[in-house]
Structures are given as C-alpha cells and as structure tokens.
XYZ file of C-alpha atoms in Angstrom:
524
model
C 0.284 -0.099 0.101
C 1.440 3.443 -0.963
C 2.506 5.586 1.807
C 0.933 9.019 1.656
C 2.672 12.459 3.518
C 1.756 15.831 4.012
C 3.675 19.125 3.121
C 5.050 19.723 6.327
C 6.687 16.006 6.505
C 8.019 16.624 3.248
C 9.436 20.037 3.449
C 11.591 18.191 6.583
C 12.804 15.415 4.284
C 14.286 17.832 2.180
C 16.472 19.090 4.442
C 17.196 16.462 6.845
C 20.504 15.820 5.146
C 19.097 12.337 3.930
C 18.797 11.353 0.376
C 15.216 12.019 -1.189
C 14.331 11.809 -4.850
C 11.198 13.836 -5.037
C 9.795 13.017 -8.455
C 7.470 15.390 -10.355
C 5.332 12.488 -12.470
C 3.104 15.283 -14.185
C 4.179 16.110 -17.992
C 6.435 18.602 -18.911
C 4.265 21.425 -19.628
C 2.117 20.879 -16.332
C 5.703 20.806 -14.488
C 7.244 23.987 -15.645
C 3.820 25.879 -14.750
C 4.597 25.760 -11.188
C 6.672 23.082 -9.207
C 8.540 22.472 -6.055
C 12.288 23.920 -5.646
C 13.928 20.517 -5.807
C 11.265 18.499 -7.806
C 12.527 16.124 -10.426
C 10.578 16.155 -13.492
C 10.159 12.356 -14.283
C 6.832 12.591 -16.620
C 4.388 9.735 -16.356
C 4.911 8.765 -19.919
C 8.708 8.569 -19.575
C 8.507 6.656 -16.142
C 10.115 3.513 -16.598
C 12.358 4.722 -18.899
C 14.001 7.242 -17.076
C 13.568 6.565 -13.312
C 16.329 3.639 -13.068
C 18.556 6.176 -14.517
C 18.093 9.293 -12.120
C 17.031 6.866 -9.697
C 19.279 3.861 -9.270
C 19.288 2.976 -5.919
C 15.871 1.212 -5.470
C 15.842 1.407 -1.561
C 15.981 5.580 -1.524
C 13.407 7.422 -0.110
C 11.233 8.807 -2.636
C 8.293 10.507 -3.119
C 6.008 11.308 -6.016
C 3.578 14.413 -6.620
C 1.153 15.588 -9.252
C -1.682 18.447 -9.661
C -3.240 16.950 -6.286
C -6.600 16.230 -8.575
C -5.387 13.466 -10.850
C -4.379 9.958 -9.528
C -1.140 10.206 -11.914
C 1.380 10.397 -8.403
C -0.288 7.326 -7.102
C -0.285 5.458 -10.405
C 3.240 6.325 -10.679
C 3.878 5.294 -7.155
C 2.454 1.677 -7.786
C 4.314 1.386 -10.990
C 7.763 2.143 -9.350
C 7.104 -0.658 -6.614
C 6.731 -2.926 -9.483
C 10.253 -1.664 -10.565
C 11.339 -2.289 -7.334
C 11.667 0.741 -5.206
C 10.840 0.191 -1.604
C 10.318 3.133 0.288
C 7.659 5.016 -2.344
C 5.554 7.892 -0.791
C 2.777 10.233 -2.440
C 2.301 13.729 -1.356
C -0.865 14.208 -0.658
C -2.432 17.290 -2.075
C 0.176 17.593 -4.658
C 1.799 20.718 -5.671
C -1.381 22.743 -4.557
C -1.141 21.260 -1.213
C 2.486 22.358 -1.086
C 1.494 25.746 -1.695
C -1.399 25.926 0.493
C 0.609 24.862 3.462
C 2.703 28.112 2.641
C 5.532 27.171 0.546
C 6.319 28.758 -2.596
C 5.858 26.674 -6.009
C 7.922 27.813 -9.098
C 7.693 28.192 -12.744
C 10.279 27.123 -15.351
C 12.981 24.570 -15.753
C 16.437 23.709 -13.717
C 15.320 25.942 -11.205
C 18.272 24.885 -8.705
C 20.891 26.083 -11.263
C 19.303 29.166 -12.761
C 18.736 30.524 -9.027
C 22.391 29.429 -8.358
C 23.379 31.377 -11.029
C 21.624 34.588 -9.633
C 23.398 34.060 -6.311
C 26.821 33.643 -8.100
C 26.350 36.880 -9.679
C 25.300 38.537 -6.571
C 28.086 36.753 -4.495
C 30.715 37.521 -7.002
C 29.724 40.557 -8.787
C 30.673 38.671 -12.122
C 31.391 41.642 -14.348
C 29.106 41.913 -17.516
C 28.556 43.976 -20.662
C 25.482 45.094 -22.041
C 24.039 44.069 -25.890
C 24.727 47.786 -26.710
C 28.182 47.734 -25.373
C 29.147 44.598 -27.167
C 27.438 45.700 -30.525
C 29.359 48.586 -30.202
C 32.715 46.689 -29.801
C 31.924 44.289 -32.752
C 31.113 47.348 -34.855
C 34.641 49.148 -33.762
C 36.073 45.957 -35.030
C 37.710 45.991 -31.185
C 39.769 42.398 -30.412
C 37.084 40.925 -28.386
C 36.370 36.981 -28.536
C 32.811 36.207 -27.875
C 32.552 32.319 -26.426
C 28.908 30.804 -26.480
C 28.562 28.562 -23.309
C 25.700 26.586 -24.585
C 25.461 22.988 -26.276
C 26.286 22.775 -29.907
C 22.192 22.022 -30.351
C 21.386 25.130 -29.073
C 24.356 27.332 -30.490
C 22.965 26.096 -33.758
C 19.300 27.820 -33.480
C 20.760 31.217 -32.823
C 24.176 32.989 -31.745
C 25.623 36.359 -31.341
C 27.434 37.426 -34.704
C 30.780 36.175 -35.105
C 30.503 34.240 -31.352
C 32.510 30.894 -31.337
C 30.594 27.782 -29.547
C 32.424 26.243 -26.385
C 29.969 25.103 -23.912
C 31.058 26.150 -20.099
C 32.365 22.465 -19.284
C 34.690 22.952 -21.828
C 36.017 26.158 -21.400
C 38.863 25.272 -19.257
C 40.059 22.970 -21.415
C 40.129 24.914 -24.367
C 39.658 28.680 -23.652
C 44.028 29.026 -24.169
C 43.717 27.700 -27.704
C 40.624 29.649 -28.493
C 42.123 32.490 -27.117
C 46.008 32.569 -26.851
C 46.218 36.409 -26.280
C 46.238 36.782 -22.721
C 45.180 40.902 -22.901
C 41.842 40.316 -25.275
C 38.600 40.298 -23.726
C 36.224 37.266 -23.528
C 32.835 37.800 -23.440
C 30.542 34.982 -22.353
C 27.342 34.422 -23.435
C 24.272 31.943 -23.218
C 20.316 32.220 -24.329
C 19.562 33.824 -20.886
C 22.002 34.764 -17.774
C 22.833 31.672 -15.757
C 25.376 30.014 -18.180
C 27.150 33.751 -18.955
C 27.482 34.525 -15.574
C 28.654 31.064 -14.642
C 30.850 30.582 -17.853
C 32.291 33.977 -17.014
C 33.061 33.490 -13.439
C 34.406 30.094 -14.340
C 37.695 31.768 -16.240
C 37.814 34.680 -13.460
C 37.938 31.774 -10.776
C 40.628 30.061 -12.794
C 42.687 33.239 -12.772
C 42.817 33.937 -16.416
C 44.627 37.210 -16.897
C 42.195 38.373 -19.715
C 39.247 40.771 -19.099
C 35.961 38.500 -18.641
C 32.574 39.502 -18.789
C 29.146 37.954 -19.157
C 26.858 39.180 -21.640
C 23.738 40.365 -19.662
C 20.885 38.914 -20.445
C 22.490 36.458 -23.651
C 20.746 36.242 -26.981
C 17.415 37.348 -25.323
C 19.259 40.984 -24.407
C 20.623 40.895 -27.914
C 17.232 40.523 -29.564
C 15.125 42.972 -26.785
C 17.734 45.305 -28.249
C 16.965 45.350 -31.656
C 20.306 43.438 -32.616
C 20.568 41.064 -35.189
C 21.043 37.251 -34.280
C 22.410 34.644 -36.527
C 20.993 31.034 -37.119
C 22.374 28.094 -38.375
C 25.830 28.657 -36.769
C 28.462 26.336 -36.814
C 31.644 27.589 -35.378
C 32.689 25.793 -32.908
C 35.764 24.786 -30.980
C 37.992 22.295 -32.807
C 38.297 18.762 -31.701
C 42.080 19.566 -31.042
C 42.042 22.518 -28.660
C 42.568 20.940 -25.456
C 44.600 22.152 -23.357
C 46.114 21.626 -19.731
C 48.065 24.867 -19.333
C 45.300 25.435 -16.745
C 45.436 22.259 -14.684
C 47.333 23.707 -11.939
C 44.699 26.626 -11.769
C 41.839 24.047 -11.922
C 43.276 22.126 -9.139
C 43.737 25.101 -6.846
C 40.063 25.481 -7.217
C 39.133 22.575 -6.480
C 40.905 22.604 -3.097
C 39.692 26.214 -2.747
C 36.101 24.835 -2.750
C 37.266 21.355 -0.572
C 36.486 19.123 -3.853
C 37.776 15.944 -2.336
C 40.004 13.355 -4.887
C 38.953 9.957 -4.673
C 40.965 6.666 -5.590
C 39.091 4.000 -7.925
C 39.081 1.776 -4.685
C 37.217 3.966 -2.404
C 34.493 4.798 -5.291
C 34.418 0.967 -5.613
C 33.693 1.079 -1.522
C 31.248 3.506 -1.834
C 29.352 1.360 -5.247
C 29.303 -1.074 -3.010
C 26.981 0.691 -0.204
C 23.130 0.011 0.083
C 22.420 3.409 2.130
C 24.017 6.002 -0.468
C 23.209 6.470 -4.143
C 26.623 6.764 -6.578
C 26.590 8.811 -9.730
C 29.729 8.422 -11.675
C 29.633 11.338 -14.127
C 31.895 11.457 -17.420
C 32.154 15.144 -17.921
C 33.552 15.521 -21.605
C 32.445 15.903 -24.811
C 29.710 13.719 -26.646
C 32.190 12.869 -28.852
C 35.146 11.847 -26.567
C 32.369 9.726 -24.316
C 31.135 7.827 -27.351
C 34.683 7.007 -28.243
C 35.084 5.470 -24.995
C 34.752 5.854 -21.428
C 34.872 3.866 -18.021
C 32.336 1.104 -17.393
C 29.466 2.257 -15.125
C 29.411 5.818 -16.392
C 27.005 8.091 -17.636
C 27.422 10.865 -20.269
C 27.036 13.906 -18.323
C 28.734 17.334 -19.929
C 30.082 19.543 -17.584
C 28.113 22.523 -18.224
C 24.811 20.896 -18.641
C 25.770 18.784 -15.322
C 25.778 22.119 -13.634
C 22.629 24.015 -15.477
C 20.599 20.870 -16.036
C 21.520 18.706 -13.138
C 17.939 16.938 -13.050
C 18.596 15.466 -16.421
C 21.292 13.141 -14.759
C 20.847 12.702 -11.515
C 17.478 12.506 -9.315
C 18.699 11.758 -5.588
C 19.084 14.948 -3.762
C 22.531 13.944 -1.730
C 23.606 11.386 -3.824
C 27.384 11.011 -4.509
C 28.449 12.813 -7.284
C 32.144 11.306 -8.843
C 33.389 13.401 -12.182
C 35.728 11.914 -14.411
C 37.989 13.045 -17.483
C 41.148 12.718 -19.040
C 43.020 15.948 -18.500
C 42.790 17.338 -14.656
C 41.052 20.142 -16.137
C 37.362 19.717 -16.431
C 35.623 17.613 -13.715
C 37.825 19.923 -10.955
C 36.509 22.990 -12.140
C 32.830 21.485 -12.676
C 32.928 20.412 -9.364
C 34.124 23.202 -7.604
C 30.842 24.697 -9.131
C 28.574 21.525 -7.821
C 30.405 21.990 -4.318
C 29.290 25.375 -3.950
C 25.629 24.373 -5.126
C 25.297 21.898 -1.992
C 26.338 18.843 -3.783
C 28.256 15.795 -2.579
C 30.483 16.013 -5.808
C 34.233 14.377 -6.130
C 36.797 13.874 -8.586
C 38.222 10.417 -9.763
C 41.974 10.316 -9.351
C 43.484 9.209 -12.286
C 40.466 9.930 -14.521
C 39.598 7.605 -17.323
C 43.499 5.958 -16.379
C 41.978 4.994 -13.043
C 41.121 1.317 -14.115
C 37.647 2.011 -12.268
C 34.838 -0.749 -13.803
C 31.598 -0.152 -12.124
C 28.314 -1.941 -12.761
C 25.916 -0.203 -15.086
C 22.241 1.051 -13.235
C 19.927 -1.667 -14.253
C 17.681 -0.567 -16.546
C 13.925 -1.573 -17.604
C 13.280 -3.758 -19.894
C 10.132 -2.468 -22.009
C 7.349 -5.208 -22.895
C 7.486 -6.232 -26.707
C 4.536 -5.359 -29.040
C 3.172 -6.439 -31.874
C 3.919 -4.214 -34.823
C 2.274 -3.484 -38.409
C 3.960 -2.052 -41.535
C 3.163 1.329 -43.546
C 0.852 -0.607 -46.300
C -1.060 -2.530 -44.088
C -1.869 0.408 -41.724
C -2.659 2.344 -44.642
C -4.938 -0.480 -46.062
C -6.742 -0.908 -42.666
C -6.999 3.114 -41.842
C -9.210 3.206 -45.593
C -11.582 0.155 -44.039
C -11.723 2.376 -40.812
C -10.915 -0.628 -38.655
C -8.188 0.723 -36.800
C -8.193 3.761 -33.799
C -4.551 5.674 -34.577
C -3.347 7.056 -31.450
C -0.310 9.528 -31.922
C 1.857 8.831 -28.551
C 4.802 11.647 -29.843
C 5.074 15.130 -28.813
C 1.898 17.268 -29.227
C 4.083 19.869 -30.992
C 5.573 17.121 -33.675
C 1.885 16.104 -34.139
C 0.860 19.445 -35.001
C 3.991 19.493 -37.319
C 2.567 16.610 -39.224
C 0.887 13.287 -38.516
C -0.993 10.697 -40.409
C -4.311 11.577 -41.121
C -7.069 9.919 -38.950
C -4.802 10.005 -36.135
C -5.674 11.289 -32.544
C -3.212 12.632 -30.321
C -2.602 11.147 -26.771
C -0.335 11.347 -23.787
C 0.174 8.348 -21.215
C -1.679 9.905 -18.151
C -4.749 10.340 -20.438
C -4.569 7.252 -22.815
C -7.009 4.829 -20.884
C -9.553 7.788 -20.823
C -9.238 8.726 -24.375
C -9.535 5.175 -25.856
C -12.765 4.264 -23.652
C -15.097 2.384 -25.604
C -12.902 1.846 -28.422
C -13.594 -1.381 -30.208
C -11.779 -1.225 -33.000
C -7.938 -2.275 -32.871
C -5.642 0.109 -31.321
C -2.527 0.945 -33.337
C 0.067 3.499 -31.237
C 2.508 5.979 -33.161
C 5.768 6.835 -30.820
C 9.602 7.525 -31.742
C 10.392 5.929 -28.988
C 9.160 2.257 -29.124
C 9.647 2.071 -25.169
C 7.686 4.786 -24.181
C 4.983 3.465 -26.632
C 5.166 -0.157 -24.967
C 4.737 0.960 -21.243
C 2.067 3.043 -22.053
C 0.402 0.083 -23.626
C 1.603 -1.916 -20.664
C 0.029 0.042 -18.139
C -2.590 1.896 -19.991
C -4.044 -0.548 -22.347
C -3.606 -3.929 -20.645
C -7.324 -5.029 -22.091
C -6.886 -3.960 -25.426
C -3.593 -5.649 -27.234
C -2.881 -2.469 -29.275
C -0.217 -2.757 -32.259
C 2.763 -0.382 -32.605
C 3.242 1.205 -36.052
C 6.939 -0.053 -37.020
C 9.412 2.868 -38.012
C 7.025 5.713 -37.141
C 6.588 8.684 -39.194
C 9.827 8.251 -40.762
C 8.646 4.886 -42.181
C 5.581 6.493 -43.202
C 6.795 9.185 -45.271
C 9.369 6.734 -46.800
C 6.505 5.047 -48.086
C 5.154 8.041 -49.774
C 2.055 8.215 -47.714
C 0.029 11.556 -46.996
C 0.809 13.467 -43.807
C -1.269 16.179 -42.451
C -0.682 19.287 -40.312
C -3.107 20.684 -37.605
C -1.264 24.059 -36.225
C -3.829 24.573 -33.897
C -4.611 20.496 -32.569
C -4.128 19.961 -30.264
C -5.478 22.800 -28.637
C -2.540 24.719 -26.321
C -4.739 23.607 -23.030
C -4.370 19.828 -23.963
C -0.446 20.000 -24.419
C 0.471 19.289 -21.510
C 3.882 17.999 -22.340
C 4.749 21.327 -23.770
C 5.752 24.368 -21.567
C 5.090 27.558 -23.942
C 6.264 30.789 -21.897
C 10.107 28.906 -22.191
C 9.842 28.167 -25.820
C 7.991 31.332 -27.150
C 10.981 33.650 -25.959
C 13.097 32.467 -28.861
C 10.382 32.715 -31.016
C 10.144 36.458 -32.216
C 8.103 37.140 -28.772
C 9.830 39.858 -27.478
C 7.348 40.075 -24.327
C 8.127 36.490 -23.697
C 11.532 37.267 -23.468
C 11.008 40.118 -21.012
C 8.743 37.842 -19.114
C 11.257 35.319 -19.070
C 14.293 37.176 -18.047
C 11.843 39.071 -15.170
C 11.491 35.565 -13.854
C 15.235 34.265 -14.072
C 16.201 37.740 -11.969
C 13.331 36.984 -9.541
C 14.033 33.774 -8.407
C 16.275 34.250 -5.149
C 13.614 36.585 -3.861
C 11.214 33.572 -3.852
C 13.619 31.381 -1.653
C 12.542 30.434 1.903
C 15.992 30.176 4.221
C 16.666 26.582 4.181
C 16.472 26.716 0.333
C 18.979 29.371 0.073
C 21.049 28.374 2.935
C 21.528 24.731 0.905
C 24.080 26.292 -1.422
C 27.655 26.930 -0.391
C 28.920 30.217 -2.152
C 31.867 31.702 -0.337
C 31.276 34.815 1.846
C 32.030 38.402 0.665
C 35.237 38.073 2.358
C 36.427 34.839 0.980
C 36.458 35.355 -2.469
C 37.856 38.798 -2.448
C-alpha cells in the first residue's frame, strides 16, 4: 500500500540531510508551470524509461507528486513499486497542497541551477557588458572574443554574430587555444543569464588574466535591444583545442572549494554501499564519451551537469564522482557543484584509473506486435483501426498520419474508452509506447506502427498538419513560456528574464542555506 505524506513532513525530509528523490510525475508543460524547488521532472509518460537512470538505488526514499486532482502520482508510485522501489510515498494533495501549506511553487525548469547563477552573480559581482556595449565593440572591430557557453545544438538555433560555441564545461580546457592572447577581452554568452554568468566566473575563478565579462541577458538581451542574431551557426571549438595549461589552476580551484579527490578503490567501496546513491559522471564531450569511457559511467557534459543536473541525477544528497582525462574539466565543474551544495568528488586518474562499475539496472520494456505502413494504410481506409499518436504534441501539430488522434500516457486509457477497433500506436520511442500500453491498454492488445513517421513518409503516404490541434490547453507536455521567448516574442523574452532575476527572492531560508557559495570576504 502506498504511503501518503503531508507537505510539512516533506519539507522536513528535504532538509534533514538524508537522500531523497522528489519526483514530479506530471508532464513537462504541467511541471514547468508550477513545481517544488527540488522537484525532479520525471513525466509519467517516461517513468520506466528514466527512473532507473535518475534514481538507480531502489531503496532510496522517493516522494512522487502531481496536481492533487488526478491519480497520476498514485499510479506512478504503483509503477515504481513494480520496478522494485521499496520506499515510495505520495505527497497528499500534490503541488496545490504544498502551496496551501505556505510553501512556494516555482515556474520554469532547472530551478536550482538558474537560481544558483543569480546567487553567484550576487556573490562574485561577475563583470558584465550590455548588448549595446558588445554591439559597439564589434562594430568598432575591437579585439574581443565572444564565446557561447551553450551546447552545440542550442548554438545552432541562434547566436551572437561572430561568436564561437564553447560549452561552459569545455571553457577551462579549451580557452587558451581559442584565445591565446592573454590581453584580449572575452565575453561569455548564453540564451539568457545563467550560463553567461557561470561561464565568465569560471574563467575568472581560474585566474585567467584576460578581461572576462558575461553578456547581460544573453541572446535574448541582444534581440530585445534590436540587434540581429544569426541562425544555423556552426563555428565551434576545434576537436584538438584541448590544453592542460590551466590544470594547476583547476587543482587549486578544487582545493579552494574542498573538492575531494577519491581513488578507484574508494569509489568501488561506495558503489557497494546499500544506503547511499552513486553517480559516475563523465564530463567530457559527446564525441569523447562515444569513443570510450569507464564502465558504469554516464555522459554528463560538464556545463549541462551544472545547468540541468535534474536531467542526469534525481537523488538529492547523492554522491557525484566526476571523471575526465585532462585534470582540468572535472575539478573545475566539481568546484561549482560543491558550491551548489552537492556531494561532488573527482576521480583520481580519471579515465586511466581502471575503475569499472556495473551500469545502473535498466527496465526492459515489454514487446508489442507491429504493423507496417502499407498494412496500416489499408486498414485505415477500411476504418477498422484507431490510430493513437504518442509523440510530442508539437510534433503531432507539425505532421501526422491522417485519422490519427494525439494522446499521452496519463490520458490514454480515458481517450480510448469505449473503443472497439484495433488500437495502433505511433511513437518515436518504442519503449515509451510499450510501457504506456502495458499500464494503460492492458485489455486492448494494441499494435505498434513499425518505423514511426519516418517509415510512413518513406512509403510516400500522406501527412497532415494541424497547427491548432491539439489545443494549447491539451499540450501538457509542452512549456509554452520557455519556448516563445526564442520565437520572435519579445514580451515572452522580457517575462522570462524577469522570472529569472526574480528567483532568489522566492527562496526560503533553508533553500538558500543549502547553497554553499563563499562569503563576500573569502573570494576577494
């Protein structure tokens, strides 16, 4: 039987020093509108796929919550128990009860990281330049280097003219090759504020002699001041741009923030402990990770591990052991994680340590029988199948098979209620469809359309676009206010920046105290 807890109990658990996985099991759009500060987004639609990775220790304390009106958290708790989780609880009344108890709900995503960025700027007084100031520097053809601290995929969407993509986690390893002249000013930007601040302060904390600045409000500030962004940019750091000149500085930075260096033997002992959760984090680039890593490690690119940690580890209080092959990236990233309040260490020897851990046990999805494009097309013509599209709502709007209906796992059973025809599911992720079918369509024996939309298009069959369907109110998987700021909506961009700068004021005393930034006197 699932245990229910009240908000006051949960609040005490979040700050009692023990490990806890606080899981928001609503879909992404619902989560992003209003959630608990430490809530980890784990949509019910992806529960079995992502839970083993985010919460690898099955005996850890888990609390699931939803909107308080649906039974999604209870259903998620039951599924977690089926996966072997033994200490699962549901927040009675969900997010609304948390608010009614006097606690704050936060909009947006990656809350702890974004809030930390604002606190870091407040603590370090990170130098910055405005969009107009940078535009003037570029117009005068001043010697200035603009480095974009976001991942390559985000840089490709939009960038400051002339900028080079160098994700924040790569800055300490590559900056000396990208900017060999120690007198040239460096400006770090992102799409908003956090990674501009953290990227610039990273180089300052490492003692780089160059003048270093954060671009105030990033690409959004640039756009709001009527400067033109470029799109489709490909200018990025070179694969051979790594440089270990800053290794002594990274070592000193790690020591400054009490980052432990641990041996492979110690990590093996930690992995054997049943009362603590361990994440082995390879902070290098995707290409380096793909070429080979330590057994049991997950890829956690350094900049994103700071920016979006909730995508890589879902247990508050867990041990994070960082690895690289250069002695620069892991200690630098760990110095920030320690300031964020995480138990982060660096593996001595990194890739050369010889460490080998068993990977987290994944959940094996049940198998579905499939149907091919031509057979599906023929059966649609006979109207003897009900076609349900489980892809993202925006993907469905952009193009779907005629006669398909959009649905999502929390609503799937309700959406097919009374359906007597053969149900066929469309999905990009076969595991997502299989788990949805197992829990929601057990009485229907649905088929999976083999190959998805790519197979349908390859067969030359018609595709239909419905830009207004599903209706915005039904798109519970999509967070509109985060995306609209990059789609020419200046008011959305202004609201987003106001939201970001207002995060610190919403913290309560215990949430703020959980961060470990230095005092003003200790970093001057």
